[in-house]
Amino acid sequence: MIQGVYTSASGMVAHQTRMDILANNLANVDTPGFKADLVTIDQSAIPANLMSTPFAPMSTVEVGRPGLNLAPGVLKTTGNPLDLAIVGPGLFVVETPQGERYTRAGNFVRNAEGFLATPEGFRVLGADGPVQVPDSGLRVDSNGRLSEGGSLRFVGGDSLDGLMKVGGTLFAVVDGAPPPAELPEATVVQGQLEGSNVSVVMSMVEMLATMRTYEAYQKTIQALDQTVGQAANELGRV
Amino acid sequence: MIRALFTAATGMTAQQLNIDTTSNNLANVNTSGFKKSRVDFQDLLYQTPRMPGAPTAQGAEAPTGIQVGSGVRPASTQRIFSQGDFQQTDNPLDLVIEGDGFFQVLRGDGTTAYTRAGSFRKDANGRMVNPDGYALQPEISIPTQAINVSIGTDGAVSVTLAGNNAPQQVGNIELARFANPAGLNAIGRNLFLPTSASGTAIAGAPGSQGFGTLSQGFVEMSNVKVVEEMVNLIVGQRAYEAGSKAVQSADDMLQLANNLKR
């Protein structure tokens, strides 16, 4: 059959995945600390040993390695003293039953034992273990130091390579990758929350482009189908 | 079927909850002692068709991998216990707590509920009760011949009886605190019940060890700020709309796929 049909079909599949990722970004337009996934569409690699043969297979289209949009989210003033936002690089460290997880979402609460925790109850870690919220209230200075001594713990840097999303606005270390570097301090603002960094406008434009590209592939398949149909039905007519 | 449809639907459902919560806040903008709520969202699980670090065809390693999320979910509705504004009423049994703490009232079933709404009154026996008739704990009775009631910032209730100029103390109001008030269970009627997340109530005198002080003749208004809630409504509505556009686009794509077959 015609190779072009398969190439176009791979394009439709890739754009469907792109649409899935865009829909996830849009669903999280109001999720604190959410970082949008980027999508690219790439040409798939042709195995090197086939490259030089005269009838090398045509490449297909696939979803590229998107990575994350690390742009800062909008800071929202909430006035809630347990809301913390990191300005610039850095991630909070929280303790989960599965091990340490990292997050930019600073909508913390005080749990029944008086520890600073995520809404799911995972304790936030400071430089010397879980952070206790004093009875007089939590006070964090702009470098992440606590009024009662000690400081919050931060990791990461300019990139989040080696981390993957695990849901719950948390990041985990990819199997086999080294843990993220410790940051001695980060710029923290109290009483503010970092919103999602999803841009509705950009997502809408990308969604339109995805839809129309998908349509173009569909038309290509239809045209190829018609060509083959003519070859089969009209040329073959005796 | 296309995943985007369901992903976008989670976004729409979440925003519906956001609007529900905002509407409840707005409906209670004038409810004394009301504390506003906020919905916190989190992203859902990710499918990882290609792990970061997976080898690519050229023998190199993919630095970032591909992760496709499956939408959003509400993580919690958090109650914000910031102080509400004070409204002067000059009613001697209206009380506000300036700072941390809750009034304790005894419900009909014998359990203690906690409230910030301090508009009390006397029942037929002279006990201080809330508008639902639940008695303030520890119980305080105001004699019928009292012509004046004064409540100190530390919760001491004294009355002046007719024909006797010396004020006479009839009881002390106690407050309760929780390690995590955001974990309290709201049961309506301005009342809260403790949960395992909130911790157990710690009772104490107003003004002592972190407790707020009392002011007589005021009620605490709701801490809802209308402008803030209006902005939340706008954000929620537009986010809902964005979700609906994603549903439409996914639907259009499905239709195109169906039209492949003529």
Coordinates of C-alpha atoms in Angstrom, one line a residue, chain A residues 59-177:
Chain A
S59 CA 9.7 8.5 8.5
T60 CA 6.6 8.8 10.5
V61 CA 5.5 11.6 12.8
E62 CA 5.5 11.4 16.6
V63 CA 5.2 13.5 19.7
G64 CA 8.4 15.1 20.6
R65 CA 10.0 15.3 24.0
P66 CA 8.0 18.1 25.4
G67 CA 9.6 18.9 28.8
L68 CA 8.0 21.5 31.0
N69 CA 7.3 25.1 30.6
L70 CA 9.2 26.5 33.6
A71 CA 7.9 30.0 33.4
P72 CA 6.7 31.3 36.8
G73 CA 3.0 31.2 37.4
V74 CA 1.1 34.3 38.4
L75 CA 1.4 35.2 42.1
K76 CA -1.9 35.5 43.8
T77 CA -2.2 37.3 47.2
T78 CA -4.3 35.2 49.5
G79 CA -3.3 36.7 52.9
N80 CA -3.3 33.1 54.3
P81 CA 0.0 32.8 56.3
L82 CA 0.4 29.1 55.4
D83 CA 0.4 29.9 51.7
L84 CA 4.0 30.1 50.4
A85 CA 5.3 30.9 47.0
I86 CA 8.8 30.4 45.6
V87 CA 10.0 33.2 43.4
G88 CA 12.6 32.0 40.9
P89 CA 14.1 28.5 40.9
G90 CA 13.5 26.0 43.6
L91 CA 11.0 23.3 44.8
F92 CA 9.6 22.5 48.2
V93 CA 10.4 19.1 49.5
V94 CA 7.6 17.0 51.0
E95 CA 7.6 13.6 52.7
T96 CA 5.2 11.0 51.2
P97 CA 4.9 7.3 52.0
Q98 CA 6.7 6.7 48.6
G99 CA 9.6 8.9 49.6
E100 CA 10.5 12.5 49.0
R101 CA 8.5 14.4 46.5
Y102 CA 9.0 17.9 45.2
T103 CA 6.5 20.6 44.5
R104 CA 6.0 24.3 43.6
A105 CA 2.5 24.3 45.1
G106 CA 2.7 26.2 48.3
N107 CA -0.9 25.9 49.5
F108 CA 0.0 24.3 52.8
V109 CA -2.0 23.6 55.9
R110 CA -1.3 22.8 59.5
N111 CA -2.0 19.1 60.3
A112 CA -3.4 17.8 63.6
E113 CA 0.1 17.3 65.0
G114 CA 1.0 20.9 64.2
F115 CA 3.2 20.2 61.2
L116 CA 3.2 22.1 58.0
A117 CA 1.7 19.8 55.4
T118 CA 0.2 19.7 51.9
P119 CA -3.6 19.4 51.6
E120 CA -3.2 15.7 51.3
G121 CA -1.3 15.6 54.6
F122 CA 2.3 15.1 53.4
R123 CA 4.7 16.9 55.7
V124 CA 6.8 19.7 54.4
L125 CA 10.5 19.2 55.1
G126 CA 12.8 21.8 56.4
A127 CA 16.6 21.6 56.5
D128 CA 16.4 19.6 59.7
G129 CA 13.3 17.5 59.2
P130 CA 9.5 18.3 59.1
V131 CA 8.5 21.9 59.8
Q132 CA 6.5 22.5 62.9
V133 CA 4.0 25.4 62.8
P134 CA 4.4 27.3 66.1
D135 CA 1.3 28.2 68.1
S136 CA 2.1 31.9 67.4
G137 CA 1.8 31.2 63.7
L138 CA 4.3 30.4 60.9
R139 CA 6.7 33.2 59.9
V140 CA 9.0 32.6 57.0
D141 CA 11.4 35.3 55.8
S142 CA 12.2 36.0 52.2
N143 CA 15.1 33.5 52.2
G144 CA 13.0 30.7 53.5
R145 CA 14.3 30.9 57.1
L146 CA 11.8 30.2 59.9
S147 CA 11.2 32.5 62.8
E148 CA 11.7 29.6 65.2
G149 CA 15.1 28.8 63.8
G150 CA 16.0 26.5 60.9
S151 CA 14.8 26.9 57.4
L152 CA 12.7 25.3 54.7
R153 CA 14.4 22.9 52.4
F154 CA 14.6 23.6 48.7
V155 CA 16.0 21.6 45.8
G156 CA 16.4 22.1 42.1
G157 CA 17.8 24.8 39.9
D158 CA 17.1 26.2 36.5
S159 CA 15.9 23.0 35.0
L160 CA 13.8 20.1 36.2
D161 CA 15.7 17.4 34.3
G162 CA 15.6 14.1 36.0
L163 CA 12.2 14.8 37.6
M164 CA 8.8 13.6 36.4
K165 CA 5.3 14.5 37.3
V166 CA 3.4 12.0 39.5
G167 CA 0.1 13.8 40.0
G168 CA -0.9 15.7 43.0
T169 CA 1.2 18.6 41.7
L170 CA 4.2 16.6 42.9
F171 CA 7.5 15.7 41.1
A172 CA 9.5 12.6 41.7
V173 CA 13.0 11.6 40.7
V174 CA 13.1 9.4 37.5
D175 CA 14.3 5.9 38.2
G176 CA 18.1 5.9 38.0
A177 CA 18.5 9.6 37.9

